[in-house]
PDB file of C-alpha atoms in Angstrom:
ATOM      1  CA  UNK A1470    -104.957 294.149  24.425  1.00 81.00           C
ATOM      2  CA  UNK A1471    -106.255 293.555  27.928  1.00 85.00           C
ATOM      3  CA  UNK A1472    -104.126 291.927  30.638  1.00 87.00           C
ATOM      4  CA  UNK A1473    -104.033 291.652  34.414  1.00 88.00           C
ATOM      5  CA  UNK A1474    -101.482 291.149  37.168  1.00 86.00           C
ATOM      6  CA  UNK A1475    -104.282 290.567  39.693  1.00 90.00           C
ATOM      7  CA  UNK A1476    -106.327 287.706  38.174  1.00 90.00           C
ATOM      8  CA  UNK A1477    -106.094 285.151  35.386  1.00 87.00           C
ATOM      9  CA  UNK A1478    -107.082 287.171  32.311  1.00 89.00           C
ATOM     10  CA  UNK A1479    -108.358 284.035  30.596  1.00 88.00           C
ATOM     11  CA  UNK A1480    -111.191 283.966  33.143  1.00 90.00           C
ATOM     12  CA  UNK A1481    -112.366 287.303  31.751  1.00 92.00           C
ATOM     13  CA  UNK A1482    -112.007 285.941  28.213  1.00 91.00           C
ATOM     14  CA  UNK A1483    -114.220 283.004  29.157  1.00 89.00           C
ATOM     15  CA  UNK A1484    -116.882 285.264  30.690  1.00 92.00           C
ATOM     16  CA  UNK A1485    -116.899 287.570  27.664  1.00 92.00           C
ATOM     17  CA  UNK A1486    -116.986 284.673  25.206  1.00 89.00           C
ATOM     18  CA  UNK A1487    -120.003 283.289  27.065  1.00 90.00           C
ATOM     19  CA  UNK A1488    -121.678 286.679  26.585  1.00 92.00           C
ATOM     20  CA  UNK A1489    -121.124 286.414  22.831  1.00 90.00           C
ATOM     21  CA  UNK A1490    -117.957 288.473  22.380  1.00 91.00           C
ATOM     22  CA  UNK A1491    -115.373 286.954  20.055  1.00 87.00           C
ATOM     23  CA  UNK A1492    -112.010 287.629  21.658  1.00 88.00           C
ATOM     24  CA  UNK A1493    -108.539 286.371  20.833  1.00 86.00           C
ATOM     25  CA  UNK A1494    -106.355 284.910  23.567  1.00 84.00           C
ATOM     26  CA  UNK A1495    -102.725 286.011  23.611  1.00 84.00           C
ATOM     27  CA  UNK A1496     -99.607 284.526  25.176  1.00 81.00           C
ATOM     28  CA  UNK A1497     -96.255 285.923  26.300  1.00 81.00           C
ATOM     29  CA  UNK A1498     -97.659 287.857  28.135  1.00 84.00           C
ATOM     30  CA  UNK A1499    -101.131 286.507  28.828  1.00 83.00           C
ATOM     31  CA  UNK A1500    -103.793 288.746  27.422  1.00 87.00           C
ATOM     32  CA  UNK A1501    -106.941 289.038  25.346  1.00 89.00           C
ATOM     33  CA  UNK A1502    -107.829 291.355  22.529  1.00 89.00           C
ATOM     34  CA  UNK A1503    -110.774 292.143  20.326  1.00 88.00           C
ATOM     35  CA  UNK A1504    -110.546 292.748  16.602  1.00 88.00           C
ATOM     36  CA  UNK A1505    -112.548 295.904  15.988  1.00 88.00           C
ATOM     37  CA  UNK A1506    -114.780 295.774  12.924  1.00 88.00           C
ATOM     38  CA  UNK A1507    -117.399 298.011  11.369  1.00 89.00           C
ATOM     39  CA  UNK A1508    -120.123 296.356  13.493  1.00 87.00           C
ATOM     40  CA  UNK A1509    -118.402 297.537  16.662  1.00 86.00           C
ATOM     41  CA  UNK A1510    -119.144 301.160  15.772  1.00 87.00           C
ATOM     42  CA  UNK A1511    -122.892 300.535  15.775  1.00 90.00           C
ATOM     43  CA  UNK A1512    -124.805 302.375  18.464  1.00 93.00           C
ATOM     44  CA  UNK A1513    -124.468 300.865  21.917  1.00 92.00           C
ATOM     45  CA  UNK A1514    -121.868 298.200  21.075  1.00 92.00           C
ATOM     46  CA  UNK A1515    -118.919 299.921  22.768  1.00 92.00           C
ATOM     47  CA  UNK A1516    -121.017 300.690  25.845  1.00 94.00           C
ATOM     48  CA  UNK A1517    -122.192 297.064  26.044  1.00 94.00           C
ATOM     49  CA  UNK A1518    -118.643 295.747  25.702  1.00 93.00           C
ATOM     50  CA  UNK A1519    -117.389 298.038  28.475  1.00 94.00           C
ATOM     51  CA  UNK A1520    -120.324 297.030  30.687  1.00 96.00           C
ATOM     52  CA  UNK A1521    -119.642 293.327  30.072  1.00 96.00           C
ATOM     53  CA  UNK A1522    -115.926 293.791  30.835  1.00 95.00           C
ATOM     54  CA  UNK A1523    -116.753 295.686  34.049  1.00 96.00           C
ATOM     55  CA  UNK A1524    -119.341 293.086  35.109  1.00 96.00           C
ATOM     56  CA  UNK A1525    -116.883 290.272  34.357  1.00 95.00           C
ATOM     57  CA  UNK A1526    -114.099 291.889  36.361  1.00 95.00           C
ATOM     58  CA  UNK A1527    -116.494 292.443  39.286  1.00 96.00           C
ATOM     59  CA  UNK A1528    -117.393 288.735  39.280  1.00 95.00           C
ATOM     60  CA  UNK A1529    -113.742 287.688  39.047  1.00 94.00           C
ATOM     61  CA  UNK A1530    -112.644 290.025  41.854  1.00 95.00           C
ATOM     62  CA  UNK A1531    -114.923 288.197  44.282  1.00 95.00           C
ATOM     63  CA  UNK A1532    -112.371 285.329  44.037  1.00 89.00           C
ATOM     64  CA  UNK A1533    -109.384 286.693  42.107  1.00 88.00           C
ATOM     65  CA  UNK A1534    -107.165 283.675  42.818  1.00 86.00           C
ATOM     66  CA  UNK A1535    -109.504 281.187  41.106  1.00 83.00           C
ATOM     67  CA  UNK A1536    -108.069 279.507  38.030  1.00 78.00           C
ATOM     68  CA  UNK A1537    -109.618 278.955  34.617  1.00 74.00           C
ATOM     69  CA  UNK A1538    -111.213 275.646  33.707  1.00 69.00           C
ATOM     70  CA  UNK A1539    -112.239 273.834  30.561  1.00 63.00           C
ATOM     71  CA  UNK A1540    -110.617 274.231  27.165  1.00 61.00           C
ATOM     72  CA  UNK A1541    -109.285 277.699  27.960  1.00 65.00           C
ATOM     73  CA  UNK A1542    -107.240 276.166  30.793  1.00 61.00           C
ATOM     74  CA  UNK A1543    -105.243 274.122  28.276  1.00 60.00           C
ATOM     75  CA  UNK A1544    -104.368 277.287  26.379  1.00 59.00           C
ATOM     76  CA  UNK A1545    -103.431 279.075  29.589  1.00 57.00           C
ATOM     77  CA  UNK A1546    -101.353 276.162  30.856  1.00 61.00           C
ATOM     78  CA  UNK A1547     -99.509 275.607  27.591  1.00 58.00           C
ATOM     79  CA  UNK A1548     -97.584 278.863  27.952  1.00 60.00           C
ATOM     80  CA  UNK A1549     -96.227 277.700  31.331  1.00 61.00           C
ATOM     81  CA  UNK A1550     -94.453 274.702  29.756  1.00 63.00           C
ATOM     82  CA  UNK A1551     -90.792 275.617  29.417  1.00 63.00           C
ATOM     83  CA  UNK A1552     -89.983 272.930  26.832  1.00 69.00           C
ATOM     84  CA  UNK A1553     -91.935 274.388  23.885  1.00 62.00           C
ATOM     85  CA  UNK A1554     -91.167 271.300  21.772  1.00 72.00           C
ATOM     86  CA  UNK A1555     -93.725 269.190  23.663  1.00 70.00           C
ATOM     87  CA  UNK A1556     -96.640 271.646  23.615  1.00 66.00           C
ATOM     88  CA  UNK A1557     -97.982 270.459  20.248  1.00 73.00           C
ATOM     89  CA  UNK A1558     -97.967 266.839  21.425  1.00 76.00           C
ATOM     90  CA  UNK A1559     -99.778 267.668  24.652  1.00 70.00           C
ATOM     91  CA  UNK A1560    -102.432 269.693  22.833  1.00 71.00           C
ATOM     92  CA  UNK A1561    -102.866 266.894  20.281  1.00 78.00           C
ATOM     93  CA  UNK A1562    -103.485 264.388  23.092  1.00 74.00           C
ATOM     94  CA  UNK A1563    -105.947 266.783  24.728  1.00 69.00           C
ATOM     95  CA  UNK A1564    -107.838 267.364  21.459  1.00 73.00           C
ATOM     96  CA  UNK A1565    -107.967 263.611  20.798  1.00 76.00           C
ATOM     97  CA  UNK A1566    -109.553 263.105  24.207  1.00 72.00           C
ATOM     98  CA  UNK A1567    -112.100 265.881  23.532  1.00 70.00           C
ATOM     99  CA  UNK A1568    -113.165 264.310  20.271  1.00 74.00           C
ATOM    100  CA  UNK A1569    -112.990 260.708  21.438  1.00 68.00           C
ATOM    101  CA  UNK A1570    -116.178 259.009  20.335  1.00 65.00           C
ATOM    102  CA  UNK A1571    -117.603 256.545  22.776  1.00 63.00           C
ATOM    103  CA  UNK A1572    -120.673 254.432  22.112  1.00 57.00           C
ATOM    104  CA  UNK A1573    -123.993 255.821  23.232  1.00 55.00           C
ATOM    105  CA  UNK A1574    -125.260 254.248  26.446  1.00 55.00           C
ATOM    106  CA  UNK A1575    -128.271 252.650  24.758  1.00 52.00           C
ATOM    107  CA  UNK A1576    -126.521 250.955  21.856  1.00 51.00           C
ATOM    108  CA  UNK A1577    -125.038 247.610  21.056  1.00 50.00           C
ATOM    109  CA  UNK A1578    -121.453 247.707  19.903  1.00 48.00           C
ATOM    110  CA  UNK A1579    -120.388 245.172  17.317  1.00 48.00           C
ATOM    111  CA  UNK A1580    -116.766 244.726  16.366  1.00 47.00           C
ATOM    112  CA  UNK A1581    -116.572 244.100  12.630  1.00 47.00           C
ATOM    113  CA  UNK A1582    -113.482 242.942  10.800  1.00 49.00           C
ATOM    114  CA  UNK A1583    -113.260 243.544   7.078  1.00 49.00           C
ATOM    115  CA  UNK A1584    -110.711 242.868   4.378  1.00 48.00           C
ATOM    116  CA  UNK A1585    -110.211 245.557   1.760  1.00 49.00           C
ATOM    117  CA  UNK A1586    -107.275 246.441  -0.466  1.00 49.00           C
ATOM    118  CA  UNK A1587    -105.336 243.528   1.021  1.00 49.00           C
ATOM    119  CA  UNK A1588    -105.516 245.092   4.481  1.00 52.00           C
ATOM    120  CA  UNK A1589    -107.373 243.672   7.424  1.00 51.00           C
ATOM    121  CA  UNK A1590    -109.111 246.452   9.313  1.00 51.00           C
ATOM    122  CA  UNK A1591    -111.317 246.494  12.347  1.00 50.00           C
ATOM    123  CA  UNK A1592    -114.181 248.910  12.876  1.00 52.00           C
ATOM    124  CA  UNK A1593    -116.824 249.431  15.505  1.00 49.00           C
ATOM    125  CA  UNK A1594    -120.452 249.738  14.474  1.00 50.00           C
ATOM    126  CA  UNK A1595    -123.324 250.982  16.582  1.00 48.00           C
ATOM    127  CA  UNK A1596    -126.459 248.941  16.195  1.00 47.00           C
ATOM    128  CA  UNK A1597    -129.746 250.670  17.093  1.00 47.00           C
ATOM    129  CA  UNK A1598    -131.942 249.366  19.879  1.00 44.00           C
ATOM    130  CA  UNK A1599    -135.685 249.685  19.695  1.00 43.00           C
ATOM    131  CA  UNK A1600    -136.173 251.911  22.713  1.00 40.00           C
ATOM    132  CA  UNK A1601    -137.540 255.327  23.516  1.00 37.00           C
ATOM    133  CA  UNK A1602    -135.548 257.090  26.209  1.00 39.00           C
ATOM    134  CA  UNK A1603    -133.096 259.882  26.753  1.00 39.00           C
ATOM    135  CA  UNK A1604    -129.548 258.743  26.185  1.00 41.00           C
ATOM    136  CA  UNK A1605    -127.561 260.614  28.801  1.00 41.00           C
ATOM    137  CA  UNK A1606    -124.176 260.072  27.172  1.00 42.00           C
ATOM    138  CA  UNK A1607    -125.275 261.632  23.882  1.00 41.00           C
ATOM    139  CA  UNK A1608    -127.768 264.010  25.448  1.00 40.00           C
ATOM    140  CA  UNK A1609    -130.404 263.454  22.806  1.00 41.00           C
ATOM    141  CA  UNK A1610    -133.753 261.748  22.501  1.00 38.00           C
ATOM    142  CA  UNK A1611    -133.639 258.261  21.053  1.00 38.00           C
ATOM    143  CA  UNK A1612    -136.768 257.151  19.241  1.00 38.00           C
ATOM    144  CA  UNK A1613    -137.775 253.731  17.947  1.00 38.00           C
ATOM    145  CA  UNK A1614    -135.835 252.503  15.909  1.00 41.00           C
ATOM    146  CA  UNK A1615    -133.125 255.010  15.157  1.00 41.00           C
ATOM    147  CA  UNK A1616    -129.533 255.622  14.313  1.00 43.00           C
ATOM    148  CA  UNK A1617    -127.641 256.069  17.567  1.00 41.00           C
ATOM    149  CA  UNK A1618    -124.800 258.130  16.194  1.00 45.00           C
ATOM    150  CA  UNK A1619    -123.665 260.507  18.910  1.00 43.00           C
TER     151      UNK A1619
END
C-alpha cells in the first residue's frame, strides 16, 4: 500500500486513475494499493507505473496542502466522521444527488398521473422538441425530432 504524511494520498489516487491505473482506496489509515496481476509483469508496465507515481507526486508537491475534490473527496471525508452509523446515510444522499435526473434544457416536461394496481402514481415525461442544437445540460447533440433522454 502507498500512504503519505505529507499530502492527501487520495490526490495521487485520482492522478493515477486518470492515467488509467486501477487502484483501490484504503481507509484507517488512508492509503491506496494496486492489485498486481499477470498483466503487470509485461515489459515496461512496472517502469510506467513508477514513472506515473513519481510524476504525480511531483505535481502534488507543488501544492501539498491542496485537498481532493470530486467523488474521491466523499470517500476521503467519510473516514473523518466519528459517528460511523451515519456514513451510509450521507453516502446514500450524495449518490442520489449524483444520479439525480433533471430534464434536458431543450425539453418540455409533462406531469402525468396514472392509476394502476389501485395506486395513483405520478411520473414525469420528457416530450421532444423539434430543434437542432446542442443541449448543454445533457452535453449531446439534439436532432429533429428526437428522444431527449439524458
